[in-house]
mmCIF file of C-alpha atoms and ligand atoms in Angstrom:
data_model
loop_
_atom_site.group_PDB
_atom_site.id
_atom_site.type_symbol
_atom_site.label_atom_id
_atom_site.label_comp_id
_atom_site.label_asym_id
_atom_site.label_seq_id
_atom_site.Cartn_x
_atom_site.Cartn_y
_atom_site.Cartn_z
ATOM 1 C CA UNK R 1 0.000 0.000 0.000
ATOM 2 C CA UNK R 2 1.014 3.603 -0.535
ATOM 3 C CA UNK R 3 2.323 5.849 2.328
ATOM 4 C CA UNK R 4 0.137 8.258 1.458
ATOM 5 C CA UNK R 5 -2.783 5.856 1.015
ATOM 6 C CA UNK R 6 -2.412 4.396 4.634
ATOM 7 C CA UNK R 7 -1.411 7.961 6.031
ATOM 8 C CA UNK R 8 -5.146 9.558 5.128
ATOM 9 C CA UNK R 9 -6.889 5.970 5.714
ATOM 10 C CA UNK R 10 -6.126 5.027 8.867
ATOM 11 C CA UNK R 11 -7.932 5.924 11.657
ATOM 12 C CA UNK R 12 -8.543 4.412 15.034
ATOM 13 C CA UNK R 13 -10.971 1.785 15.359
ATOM 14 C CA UNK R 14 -12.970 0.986 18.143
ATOM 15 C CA UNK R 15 -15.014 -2.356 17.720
ATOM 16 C CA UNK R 16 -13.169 -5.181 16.133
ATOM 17 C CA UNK R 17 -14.025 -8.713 15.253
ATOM 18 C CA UNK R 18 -12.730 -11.974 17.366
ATOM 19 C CA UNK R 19 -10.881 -13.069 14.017
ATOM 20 C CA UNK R 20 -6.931 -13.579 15.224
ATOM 21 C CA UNK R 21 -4.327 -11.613 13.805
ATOM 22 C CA UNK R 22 -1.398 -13.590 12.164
ATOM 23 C CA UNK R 23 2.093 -13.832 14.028
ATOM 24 C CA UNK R 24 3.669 -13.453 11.283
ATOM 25 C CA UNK R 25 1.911 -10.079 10.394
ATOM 26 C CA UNK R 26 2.237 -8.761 13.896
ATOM 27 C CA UNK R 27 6.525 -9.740 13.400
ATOM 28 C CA UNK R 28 5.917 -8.145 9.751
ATOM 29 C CA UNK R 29 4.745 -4.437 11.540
ATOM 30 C CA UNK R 30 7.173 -4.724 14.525
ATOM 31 C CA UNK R 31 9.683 -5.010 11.939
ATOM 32 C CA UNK R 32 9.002 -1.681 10.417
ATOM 33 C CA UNK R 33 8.127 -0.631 13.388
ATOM 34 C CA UNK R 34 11.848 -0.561 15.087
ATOM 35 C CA UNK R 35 13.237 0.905 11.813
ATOM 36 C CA UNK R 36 11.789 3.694 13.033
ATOM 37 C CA UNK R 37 14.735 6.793 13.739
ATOM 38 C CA UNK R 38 15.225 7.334 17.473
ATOM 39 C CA UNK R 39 17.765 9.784 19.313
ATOM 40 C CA UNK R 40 21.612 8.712 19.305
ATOM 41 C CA UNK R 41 20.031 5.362 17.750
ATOM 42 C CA UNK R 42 19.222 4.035 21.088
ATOM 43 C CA UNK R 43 16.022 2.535 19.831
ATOM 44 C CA UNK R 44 14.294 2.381 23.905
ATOM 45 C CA UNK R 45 11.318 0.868 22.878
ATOM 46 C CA UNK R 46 9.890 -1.983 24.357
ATOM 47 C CA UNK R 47 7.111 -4.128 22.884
ATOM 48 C CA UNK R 48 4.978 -7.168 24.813
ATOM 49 C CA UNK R 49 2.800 -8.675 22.472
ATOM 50 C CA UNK R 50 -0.618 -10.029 23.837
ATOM 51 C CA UNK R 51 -2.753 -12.441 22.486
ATOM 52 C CA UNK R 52 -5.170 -15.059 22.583
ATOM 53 C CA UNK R 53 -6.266 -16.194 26.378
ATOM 54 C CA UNK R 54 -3.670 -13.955 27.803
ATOM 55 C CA UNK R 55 -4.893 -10.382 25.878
ATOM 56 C CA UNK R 56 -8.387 -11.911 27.424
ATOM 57 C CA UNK R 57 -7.189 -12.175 31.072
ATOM 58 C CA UNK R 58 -5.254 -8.999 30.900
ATOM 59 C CA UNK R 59 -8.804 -7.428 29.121
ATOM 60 C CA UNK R 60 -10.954 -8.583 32.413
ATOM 61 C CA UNK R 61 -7.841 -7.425 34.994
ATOM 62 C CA UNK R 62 -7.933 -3.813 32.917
ATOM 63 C CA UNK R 63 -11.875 -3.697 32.804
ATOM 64 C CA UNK R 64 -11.912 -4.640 36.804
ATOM 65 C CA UNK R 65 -9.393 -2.062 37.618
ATOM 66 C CA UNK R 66 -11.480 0.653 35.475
ATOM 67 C CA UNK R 67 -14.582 -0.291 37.384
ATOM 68 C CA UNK R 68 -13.163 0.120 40.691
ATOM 69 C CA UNK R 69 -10.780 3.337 39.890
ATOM 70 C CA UNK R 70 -12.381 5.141 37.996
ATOM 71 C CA UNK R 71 -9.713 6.497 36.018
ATOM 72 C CA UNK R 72 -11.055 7.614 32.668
ATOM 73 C CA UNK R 73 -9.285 9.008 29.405
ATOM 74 C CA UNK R 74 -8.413 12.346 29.745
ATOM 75 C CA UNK R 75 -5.386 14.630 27.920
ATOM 76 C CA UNK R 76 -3.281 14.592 31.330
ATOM 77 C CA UNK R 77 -2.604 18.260 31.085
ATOM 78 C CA UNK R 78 -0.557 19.832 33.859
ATOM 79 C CA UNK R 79 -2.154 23.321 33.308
ATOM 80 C CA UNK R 80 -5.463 24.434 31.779
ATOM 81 C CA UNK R 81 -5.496 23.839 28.355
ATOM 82 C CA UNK R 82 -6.210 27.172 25.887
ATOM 83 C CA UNK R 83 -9.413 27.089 24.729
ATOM 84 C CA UNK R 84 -8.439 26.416 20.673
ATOM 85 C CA UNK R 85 -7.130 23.051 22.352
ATOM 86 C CA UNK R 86 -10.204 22.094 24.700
ATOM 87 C CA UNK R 87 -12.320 23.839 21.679
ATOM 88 C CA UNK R 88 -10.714 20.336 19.583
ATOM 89 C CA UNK R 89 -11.787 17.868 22.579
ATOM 90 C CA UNK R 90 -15.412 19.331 22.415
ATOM 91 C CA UNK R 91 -15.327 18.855 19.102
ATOM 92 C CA UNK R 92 -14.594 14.992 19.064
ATOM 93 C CA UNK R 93 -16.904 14.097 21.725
ATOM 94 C CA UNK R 94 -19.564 16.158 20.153
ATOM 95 C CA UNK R 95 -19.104 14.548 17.166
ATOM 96 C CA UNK R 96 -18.492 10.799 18.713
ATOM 97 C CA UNK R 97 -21.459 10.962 21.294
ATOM 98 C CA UNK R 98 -24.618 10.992 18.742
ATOM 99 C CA UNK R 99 -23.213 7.796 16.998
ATOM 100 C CA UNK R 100 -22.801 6.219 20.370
ATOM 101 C CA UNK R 101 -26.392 7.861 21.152
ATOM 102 C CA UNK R 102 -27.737 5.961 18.623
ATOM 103 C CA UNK R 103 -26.025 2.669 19.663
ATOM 104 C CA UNK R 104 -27.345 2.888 22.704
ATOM 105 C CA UNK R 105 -24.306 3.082 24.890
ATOM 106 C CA UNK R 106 -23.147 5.271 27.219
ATOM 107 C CA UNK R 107 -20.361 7.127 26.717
ATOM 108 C CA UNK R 108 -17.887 7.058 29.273
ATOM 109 C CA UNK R 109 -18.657 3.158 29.565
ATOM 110 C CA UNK R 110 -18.115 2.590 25.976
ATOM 111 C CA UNK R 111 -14.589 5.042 25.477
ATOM 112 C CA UNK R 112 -13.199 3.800 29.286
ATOM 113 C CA UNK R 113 -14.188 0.029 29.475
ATOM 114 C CA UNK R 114 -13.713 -0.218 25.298
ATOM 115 C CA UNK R 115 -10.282 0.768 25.720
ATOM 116 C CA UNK R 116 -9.002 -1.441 28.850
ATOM 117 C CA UNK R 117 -10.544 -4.017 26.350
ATOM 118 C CA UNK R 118 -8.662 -2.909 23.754
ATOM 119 C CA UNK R 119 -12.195 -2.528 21.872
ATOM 120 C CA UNK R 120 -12.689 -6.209 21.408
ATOM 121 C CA UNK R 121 -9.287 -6.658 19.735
ATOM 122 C CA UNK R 122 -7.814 -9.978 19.380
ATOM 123 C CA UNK R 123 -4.312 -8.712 20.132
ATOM 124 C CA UNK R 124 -2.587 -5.793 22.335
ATOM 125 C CA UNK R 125 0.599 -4.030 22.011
ATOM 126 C CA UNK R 126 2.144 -2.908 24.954
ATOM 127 C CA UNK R 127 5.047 -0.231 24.903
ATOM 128 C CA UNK R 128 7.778 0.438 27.544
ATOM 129 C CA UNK R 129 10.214 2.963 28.380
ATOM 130 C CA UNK R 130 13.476 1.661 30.663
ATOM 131 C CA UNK R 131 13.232 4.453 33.151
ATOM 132 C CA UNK R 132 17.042 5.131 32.880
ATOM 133 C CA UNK R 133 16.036 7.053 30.111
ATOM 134 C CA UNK R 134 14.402 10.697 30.677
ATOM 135 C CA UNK R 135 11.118 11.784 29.067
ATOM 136 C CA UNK R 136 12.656 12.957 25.958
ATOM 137 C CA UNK R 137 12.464 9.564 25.068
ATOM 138 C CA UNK R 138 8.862 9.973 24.644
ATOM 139 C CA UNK R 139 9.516 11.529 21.046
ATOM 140 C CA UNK R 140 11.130 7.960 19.837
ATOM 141 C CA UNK R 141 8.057 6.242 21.650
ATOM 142 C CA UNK R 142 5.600 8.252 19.499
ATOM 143 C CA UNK R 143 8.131 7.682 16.329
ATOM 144 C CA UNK R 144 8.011 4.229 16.681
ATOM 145 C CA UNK R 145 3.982 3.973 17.557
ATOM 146 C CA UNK R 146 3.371 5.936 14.339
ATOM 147 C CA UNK R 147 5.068 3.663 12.139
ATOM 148 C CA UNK R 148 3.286 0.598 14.192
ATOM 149 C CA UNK R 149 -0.108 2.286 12.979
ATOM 150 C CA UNK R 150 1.214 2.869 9.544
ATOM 151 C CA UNK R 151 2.958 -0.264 9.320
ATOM 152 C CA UNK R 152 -0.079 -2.219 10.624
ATOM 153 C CA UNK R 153 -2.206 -0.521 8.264
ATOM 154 C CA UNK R 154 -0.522 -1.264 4.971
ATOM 155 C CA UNK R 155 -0.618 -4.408 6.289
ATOM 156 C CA UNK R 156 -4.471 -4.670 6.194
ATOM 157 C CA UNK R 157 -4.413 -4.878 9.810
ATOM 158 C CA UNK R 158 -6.433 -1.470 11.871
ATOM 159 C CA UNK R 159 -5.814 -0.363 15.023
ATOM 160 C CA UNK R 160 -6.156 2.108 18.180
ATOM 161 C CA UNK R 161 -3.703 3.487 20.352
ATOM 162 C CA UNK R 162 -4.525 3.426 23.828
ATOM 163 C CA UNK R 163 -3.027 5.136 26.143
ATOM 164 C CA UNK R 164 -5.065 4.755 29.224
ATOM 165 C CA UNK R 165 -3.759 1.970 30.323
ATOM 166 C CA UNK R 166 -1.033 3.484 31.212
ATOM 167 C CA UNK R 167 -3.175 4.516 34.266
ATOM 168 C CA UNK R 168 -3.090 0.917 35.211
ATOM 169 C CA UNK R 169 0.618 0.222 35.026
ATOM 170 C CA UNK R 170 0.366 -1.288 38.349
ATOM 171 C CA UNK R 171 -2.082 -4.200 36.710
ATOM 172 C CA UNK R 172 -0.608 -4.638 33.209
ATOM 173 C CA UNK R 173 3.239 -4.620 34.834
ATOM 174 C CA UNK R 174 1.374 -7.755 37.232
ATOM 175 C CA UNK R 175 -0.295 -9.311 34.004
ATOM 176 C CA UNK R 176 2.278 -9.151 32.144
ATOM 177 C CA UNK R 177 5.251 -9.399 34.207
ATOM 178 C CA UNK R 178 6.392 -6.274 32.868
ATOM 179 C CA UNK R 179 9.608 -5.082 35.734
ATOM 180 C CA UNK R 180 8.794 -2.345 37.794
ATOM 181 C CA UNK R 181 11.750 -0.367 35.890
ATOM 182 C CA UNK R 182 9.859 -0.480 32.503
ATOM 183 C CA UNK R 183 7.311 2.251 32.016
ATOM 184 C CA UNK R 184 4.063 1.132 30.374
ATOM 185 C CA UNK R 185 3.709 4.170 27.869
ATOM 186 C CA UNK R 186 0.916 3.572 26.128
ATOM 187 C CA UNK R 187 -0.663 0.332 24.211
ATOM 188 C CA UNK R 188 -1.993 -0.288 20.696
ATOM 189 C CA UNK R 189 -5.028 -2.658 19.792
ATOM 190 C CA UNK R 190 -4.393 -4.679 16.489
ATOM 191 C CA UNK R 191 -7.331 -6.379 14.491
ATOM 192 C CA UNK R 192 -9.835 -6.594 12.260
ATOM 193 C CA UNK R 193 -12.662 -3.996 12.268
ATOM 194 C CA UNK R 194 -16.228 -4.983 12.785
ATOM 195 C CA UNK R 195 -17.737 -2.544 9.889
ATOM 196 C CA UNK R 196 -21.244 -3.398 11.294
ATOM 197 C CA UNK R 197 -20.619 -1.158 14.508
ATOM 198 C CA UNK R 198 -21.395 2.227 13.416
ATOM 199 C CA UNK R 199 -18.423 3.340 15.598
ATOM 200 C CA UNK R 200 -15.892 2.670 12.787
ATOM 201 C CA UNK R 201 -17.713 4.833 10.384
ATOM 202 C CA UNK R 202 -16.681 8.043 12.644
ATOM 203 C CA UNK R 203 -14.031 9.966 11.180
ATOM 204 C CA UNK R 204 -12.269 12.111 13.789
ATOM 205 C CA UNK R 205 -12.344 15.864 12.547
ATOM 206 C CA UNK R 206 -8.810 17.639 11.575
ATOM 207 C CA UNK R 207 -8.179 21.595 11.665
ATOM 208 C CA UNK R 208 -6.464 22.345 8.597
ATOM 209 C CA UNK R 209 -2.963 22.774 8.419
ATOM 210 C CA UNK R 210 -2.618 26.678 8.272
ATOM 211 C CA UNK R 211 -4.134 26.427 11.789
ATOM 212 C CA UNK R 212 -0.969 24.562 12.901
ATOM 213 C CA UNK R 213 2.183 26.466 11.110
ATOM 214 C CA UNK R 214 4.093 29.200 11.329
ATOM 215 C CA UNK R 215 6.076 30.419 8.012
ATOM 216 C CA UNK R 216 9.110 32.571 8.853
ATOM 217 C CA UNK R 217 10.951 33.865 5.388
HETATM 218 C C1 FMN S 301 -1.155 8.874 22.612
HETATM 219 C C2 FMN S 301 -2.560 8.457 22.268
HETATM 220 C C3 FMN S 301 -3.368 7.884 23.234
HETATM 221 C C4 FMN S 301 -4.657 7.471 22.915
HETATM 222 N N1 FMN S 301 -5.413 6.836 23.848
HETATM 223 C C5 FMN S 301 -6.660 6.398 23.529
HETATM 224 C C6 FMN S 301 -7.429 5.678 24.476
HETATM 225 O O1 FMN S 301 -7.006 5.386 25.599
HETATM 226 N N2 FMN S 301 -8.676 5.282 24.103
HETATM 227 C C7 FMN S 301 -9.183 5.541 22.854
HETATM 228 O O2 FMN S 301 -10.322 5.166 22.567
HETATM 229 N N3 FMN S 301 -8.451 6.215 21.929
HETATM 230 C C8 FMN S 301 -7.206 6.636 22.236
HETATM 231 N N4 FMN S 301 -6.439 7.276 21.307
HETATM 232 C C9 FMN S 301 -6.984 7.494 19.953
HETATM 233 C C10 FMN S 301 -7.328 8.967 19.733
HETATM 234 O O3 FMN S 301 -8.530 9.269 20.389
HETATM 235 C C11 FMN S 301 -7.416 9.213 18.231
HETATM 236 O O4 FMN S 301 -6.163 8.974 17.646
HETATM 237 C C12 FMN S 301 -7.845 10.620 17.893
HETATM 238 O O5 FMN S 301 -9.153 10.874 18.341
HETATM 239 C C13 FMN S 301 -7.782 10.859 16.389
HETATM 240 O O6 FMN S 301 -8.585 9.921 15.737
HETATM 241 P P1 FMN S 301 -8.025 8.906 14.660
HETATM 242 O O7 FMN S 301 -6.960 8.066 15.293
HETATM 243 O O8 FMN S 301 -9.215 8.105 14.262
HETATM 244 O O9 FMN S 301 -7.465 9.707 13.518
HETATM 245 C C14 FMN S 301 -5.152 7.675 21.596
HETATM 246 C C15 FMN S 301 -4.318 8.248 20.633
HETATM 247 C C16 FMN S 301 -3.040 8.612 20.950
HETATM 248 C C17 FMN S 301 -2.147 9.185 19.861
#
Protein backbone atom coordinates (compact mmCIF):
# COMPACT_ATOMS: atom_id res chain seq x y z
CA UNK A 1 0.00 0.00 0.00
CA UNK A 2 1.01 3.60 -0.54
CA UNK A 3 2.32 5.85 2.33
CA UNK A 4 0.14 8.26 1.46
CA UNK A 5 -2.78 5.86 1.01
CA UNK A 6 -2.41 4.40 4.63
CA UNK A 7 -1.41 7.96 6.03
CA UNK A 8 -5.15 9.56 5.13
CA UNK A 9 -6.89 5.97 5.71
CA UNK A 10 -6.13 5.03 8.87
CA UNK A 11 -7.93 5.92 11.66
CA UNK A 12 -8.54 4.41 15.03
CA UNK A 13 -10.97 1.79 15.36
CA UNK A 14 -12.97 0.99 18.14
CA UNK A 15 -15.01 -2.36 17.72
CA UNK A 16 -13.17 -5.18 16.13
CA UNK A 17 -14.02 -8.71 15.25
CA UNK A 18 -12.73 -11.97 17.37
CA UNK A 19 -10.88 -13.07 14.02
CA UNK A 20 -6.93 -13.58 15.22
CA UNK A 21 -4.33 -11.61 13.81
CA UNK A 22 -1.40 -13.59 12.16
CA UNK A 23 2.09 -13.83 14.03
CA UNK A 24 3.67 -13.45 11.28
CA UNK A 25 1.91 -10.08 10.39
CA UNK A 26 2.24 -8.76 13.90
CA UNK A 27 6.53 -9.74 13.40
CA UNK A 28 5.92 -8.15 9.75
CA UNK A 29 4.74 -4.44 11.54
CA UNK A 30 7.17 -4.72 14.53
CA UNK A 31 9.68 -5.01 11.94
CA UNK A 32 9.00 -1.68 10.42
CA UNK A 33 8.13 -0.63 13.39
CA UNK A 34 11.85 -0.56 15.09
CA UNK A 35 13.24 0.91 11.81
CA UNK A 36 11.79 3.69 13.03
CA UNK A 37 14.74 6.79 13.74
CA UNK A 38 15.23 7.33 17.47
CA UNK A 39 17.76 9.78 19.31
CA UNK A 40 21.61 8.71 19.30
CA UNK A 41 20.03 5.36 17.75
CA UNK A 42 19.22 4.03 21.09
CA UNK A 43 16.02 2.54 19.83
CA UNK A 44 14.29 2.38 23.91
CA UNK A 45 11.32 0.87 22.88
CA UNK A 46 9.89 -1.98 24.36
CA UNK A 47 7.11 -4.13 22.88
CA UNK A 48 4.98 -7.17 24.81
CA UNK A 49 2.80 -8.68 22.47
CA UNK A 50 -0.62 -10.03 23.84
CA UNK A 51 -2.75 -12.44 22.49
CA UNK A 52 -5.17 -15.06 22.58
CA UNK A 53 -6.27 -16.19 26.38
CA UNK A 54 -3.67 -13.96 27.80
CA UNK A 55 -4.89 -10.38 25.88
CA UNK A 56 -8.39 -11.91 27.42
CA UNK A 57 -7.19 -12.18 31.07
CA UNK A 58 -5.25 -9.00 30.90
CA UNK A 59 -8.80 -7.43 29.12
CA UNK A 60 -10.95 -8.58 32.41
CA UNK A 61 -7.84 -7.42 34.99
CA UNK A 62 -7.93 -3.81 32.92
CA UNK A 63 -11.87 -3.70 32.80
CA UNK A 64 -11.91 -4.64 36.80
CA UNK A 65 -9.39 -2.06 37.62
CA UNK A 66 -11.48 0.65 35.47
CA UNK A 67 -14.58 -0.29 37.38
CA UNK A 68 -13.16 0.12 40.69
CA UNK A 69 -10.78 3.34 39.89
CA UNK A 70 -12.38 5.14 38.00
CA UNK A 71 -9.71 6.50 36.02
CA UNK A 72 -11.06 7.61 32.67
CA UNK A 73 -9.28 9.01 29.40
CA UNK A 74 -8.41 12.35 29.74
CA UNK A 75 -5.39 14.63 27.92
CA UNK A 76 -3.28 14.59 31.33
CA UNK A 77 -2.60 18.26 31.09
CA UNK A 78 -0.56 19.83 33.86
CA UNK A 79 -2.15 23.32 33.31
CA UNK A 80 -5.46 24.43 31.78
CA UNK A 81 -5.50 23.84 28.35
CA UNK A 82 -6.21 27.17 25.89
CA UNK A 83 -9.41 27.09 24.73
CA UNK A 84 -8.44 26.42 20.67
CA UNK A 85 -7.13 23.05 22.35
CA UNK A 86 -10.20 22.09 24.70
CA UNK A 87 -12.32 23.84 21.68
CA UNK A 88 -10.71 20.34 19.58
CA UNK A 89 -11.79 17.87 22.58
CA UNK A 90 -15.41 19.33 22.41
CA UNK A 91 -15.33 18.86 19.10
CA UNK A 92 -14.59 14.99 19.06
CA UNK A 93 -16.90 14.10 21.73
CA UNK A 94 -19.56 16.16 20.15
CA UNK A 95 -19.10 14.55 17.17
CA UNK A 96 -18.49 10.80 18.71
CA UNK A 97 -21.46 10.96 21.29
CA UNK A 98 -24.62 10.99 18.74
CA UNK A 99 -23.21 7.80 17.00
CA UNK A 100 -22.80 6.22 20.37
CA UNK A 101 -26.39 7.86 21.15
CA UNK A 102 -27.74 5.96 18.62
CA UNK A 103 -26.03 2.67 19.66
CA UNK A 104 -27.35 2.89 22.70
CA UNK A 105 -24.31 3.08 24.89
CA UNK A 106 -23.15 5.27 27.22
CA UNK A 107 -20.36 7.13 26.72
CA UNK A 108 -17.89 7.06 29.27
CA UNK A 109 -18.66 3.16 29.57
CA UNK A 110 -18.11 2.59 25.98
CA UNK A 111 -14.59 5.04 25.48
CA UNK A 112 -13.20 3.80 29.29
CA UNK A 113 -14.19 0.03 29.47
CA UNK A 114 -13.71 -0.22 25.30
CA UNK A 115 -10.28 0.77 25.72
CA UNK A 116 -9.00 -1.44 28.85
CA UNK A 117 -10.54 -4.02 26.35
CA UNK A 118 -8.66 -2.91 23.75
CA UNK A 119 -12.20 -2.53 21.87
CA UNK A 120 -12.69 -6.21 21.41
CA UNK A 121 -9.29 -6.66 19.73
CA UNK A 122 -7.81 -9.98 19.38
CA UNK A 123 -4.31 -8.71 20.13
CA UNK A 124 -2.59 -5.79 22.33
CA UNK A 125 0.60 -4.03 22.01
CA UNK A 126 2.14 -2.91 24.95
CA UNK A 127 5.05 -0.23 24.90
CA UNK A 128 7.78 0.44 27.54
CA UNK A 129 10.21 2.96 28.38
CA UNK A 130 13.48 1.66 30.66
CA UNK A 131 13.23 4.45 33.15
CA UNK A 132 17.04 5.13 32.88
CA UNK A 133 16.04 7.05 30.11
CA UNK A 134 14.40 10.70 30.68
CA UNK A 135 11.12 11.78 29.07
CA UNK A 136 12.66 12.96 25.96
CA UNK A 137 12.46 9.56 25.07
CA UNK A 138 8.86 9.97 24.64
CA UNK A 139 9.52 11.53 21.05
CA UNK A 140 11.13 7.96 19.84
CA UNK A 141 8.06 6.24 21.65
CA UNK A 142 5.60 8.25 19.50
CA UNK A 143 8.13 7.68 16.33
CA UNK A 144 8.01 4.23 16.68
CA UNK A 145 3.98 3.97 17.56
CA UNK A 146 3.37 5.94 14.34
CA UNK A 147 5.07 3.66 12.14
CA UNK A 148 3.29 0.60 14.19
CA UNK A 149 -0.11 2.29 12.98
CA UNK A 150 1.21 2.87 9.54
CA UNK A 151 2.96 -0.26 9.32
CA UNK A 152 -0.08 -2.22 10.62
CA UNK A 153 -2.21 -0.52 8.26
CA UNK A 154 -0.52 -1.26 4.97
CA UNK A 155 -0.62 -4.41 6.29
CA UNK A 156 -4.47 -4.67 6.19
CA UNK A 157 -4.41 -4.88 9.81
CA UNK A 158 -6.43 -1.47 11.87
CA UNK A 159 -5.81 -0.36 15.02
CA UNK A 160 -6.16 2.11 18.18
CA UNK A 161 -3.70 3.49 20.35
CA UNK A 162 -4.53 3.43 23.83
CA UNK A 163 -3.03 5.14 26.14
CA UNK A 164 -5.06 4.75 29.22
CA UNK A 165 -3.76 1.97 30.32
CA UNK A 166 -1.03 3.48 31.21
CA UNK A 167 -3.18 4.52 34.27
CA UNK A 168 -3.09 0.92 35.21
CA UNK A 169 0.62 0.22 35.03
CA UNK A 170 0.37 -1.29 38.35
CA UNK A 171 -2.08 -4.20 36.71
CA UNK A 172 -0.61 -4.64 33.21
CA UNK A 173 3.24 -4.62 34.83
CA UNK A 174 1.37 -7.75 37.23
CA UNK A 175 -0.30 -9.31 34.00
CA UNK A 176 2.28 -9.15 32.14
CA UNK A 177 5.25 -9.40 34.21
CA UNK A 178 6.39 -6.27 32.87
CA UNK A 179 9.61 -5.08 35.73
CA UNK A 180 8.79 -2.35 37.79
CA UNK A 181 11.75 -0.37 35.89
CA UNK A 182 9.86 -0.48 32.50
CA UNK A 183 7.31 2.25 32.02
CA UNK A 184 4.06 1.13 30.37
CA UNK A 185 3.71 4.17 27.87
CA UNK A 186 0.92 3.57 26.13
CA UNK A 187 -0.66 0.33 24.21
CA UNK A 188 -1.99 -0.29 20.70
CA UNK A 189 -5.03 -2.66 19.79
CA UNK A 190 -4.39 -4.68 16.49
CA UNK A 191 -7.33 -6.38 14.49
CA UNK A 192 -9.83 -6.59 12.26
CA UNK A 193 -12.66 -4.00 12.27
CA UNK A 194 -16.23 -4.98 12.78
CA UNK A 195 -17.74 -2.54 9.89
CA UNK A 196 -21.24 -3.40 11.29
CA UNK A 197 -20.62 -1.16 14.51
CA UNK A 198 -21.39 2.23 13.42
CA UNK A 199 -18.42 3.34 15.60
CA UNK A 200 -15.89 2.67 12.79
CA UNK A 201 -17.71 4.83 10.38
CA UNK A 202 -16.68 8.04 12.64
CA UNK A 203 -14.03 9.97 11.18
CA UNK A 204 -12.27 12.11 13.79
CA UNK A 205 -12.34 15.86 12.55
CA UNK A 206 -8.81 17.64 11.58
CA UNK A 207 -8.18 21.60 11.66
CA UNK A 208 -6.46 22.34 8.60
CA UNK A 209 -2.96 22.77 8.42
CA UNK A 210 -2.62 26.68 8.27
CA UNK A 211 -4.13 26.43 11.79
CA UNK A 212 -0.97 24.56 12.90
CA UNK A 213 2.18 26.47 11.11
CA UNK A 214 4.09 29.20 11.33
CA UNK A 215 6.08 30.42 8.01
CA UNK A 216 9.11 32.57 8.85
CA UNK A 217 10.95 33.87 5.39
C1 LIG B 1 -1.16 8.87 22.61
C2 LIG B 1 -2.56 8.46 22.27
C3 LIG B 1 -3.37 7.88 23.23
C4 LIG B 1 -4.66 7.47 22.91
N1 LIG B 1 -5.41 6.84 23.85
C5 LIG B 1 -6.66 6.40 23.53
C6 LIG B 1 -7.43 5.68 24.48
O1 LIG B 1 -7.01 5.39 25.60
N2 LIG B 1 -8.68 5.28 24.10
C7 LIG B 1 -9.18 5.54 22.85
O2 LIG B 1 -10.32 5.17 22.57
N3 LIG B 1 -8.45 6.22 21.93
C8 LIG B 1 -7.21 6.64 22.24
N4 LIG B 1 -6.44 7.28 21.31
C9 LIG B 1 -6.98 7.49 19.95
C10 LIG B 1 -7.33 8.97 19.73
O3 LIG B 1 -8.53 9.27 20.39
C11 LIG B 1 -7.42 9.21 18.23
O4 LIG B 1 -6.16 8.97 17.65
C12 LIG B 1 -7.85 10.62 17.89
O5 LIG B 1 -9.15 10.87 18.34
C13 LIG B 1 -7.78 10.86 16.39
O6 LIG B 1 -8.59 9.92 15.74
P1 LIG B 1 -8.03 8.91 14.66
O7 LIG B 1 -6.96 8.07 15.29
O8 LIG B 1 -9.21 8.10 14.26
O9 LIG B 1 -7.46 9.71 13.52
C14 LIG B 1 -5.15 7.68 21.60
C15 LIG B 1 -4.32 8.25 20.63
C16 LIG B 1 -3.04 8.61 20.95
C17 LIG B 1 -2.15 9.18 19.86
Amino acid sequence: MDLFQAMKERKSIRAFKPDPVERETIEAILDLAVSAPSAINLQPWEFTVVLGEEKARLSRKLVKAYREKQISCSPGNVKPLAPAFTARGVESFQTMKPILDRMGVDFNTFINEGSCNFYGAPAAIILCLDDSFSKARLVDMGITLGYLLLAAHAHGIWTCPIGLIAAYEDEVRDSLNIPENKEVVISVALGHPDWDSPINHFTSPRDTMDKFVRWID
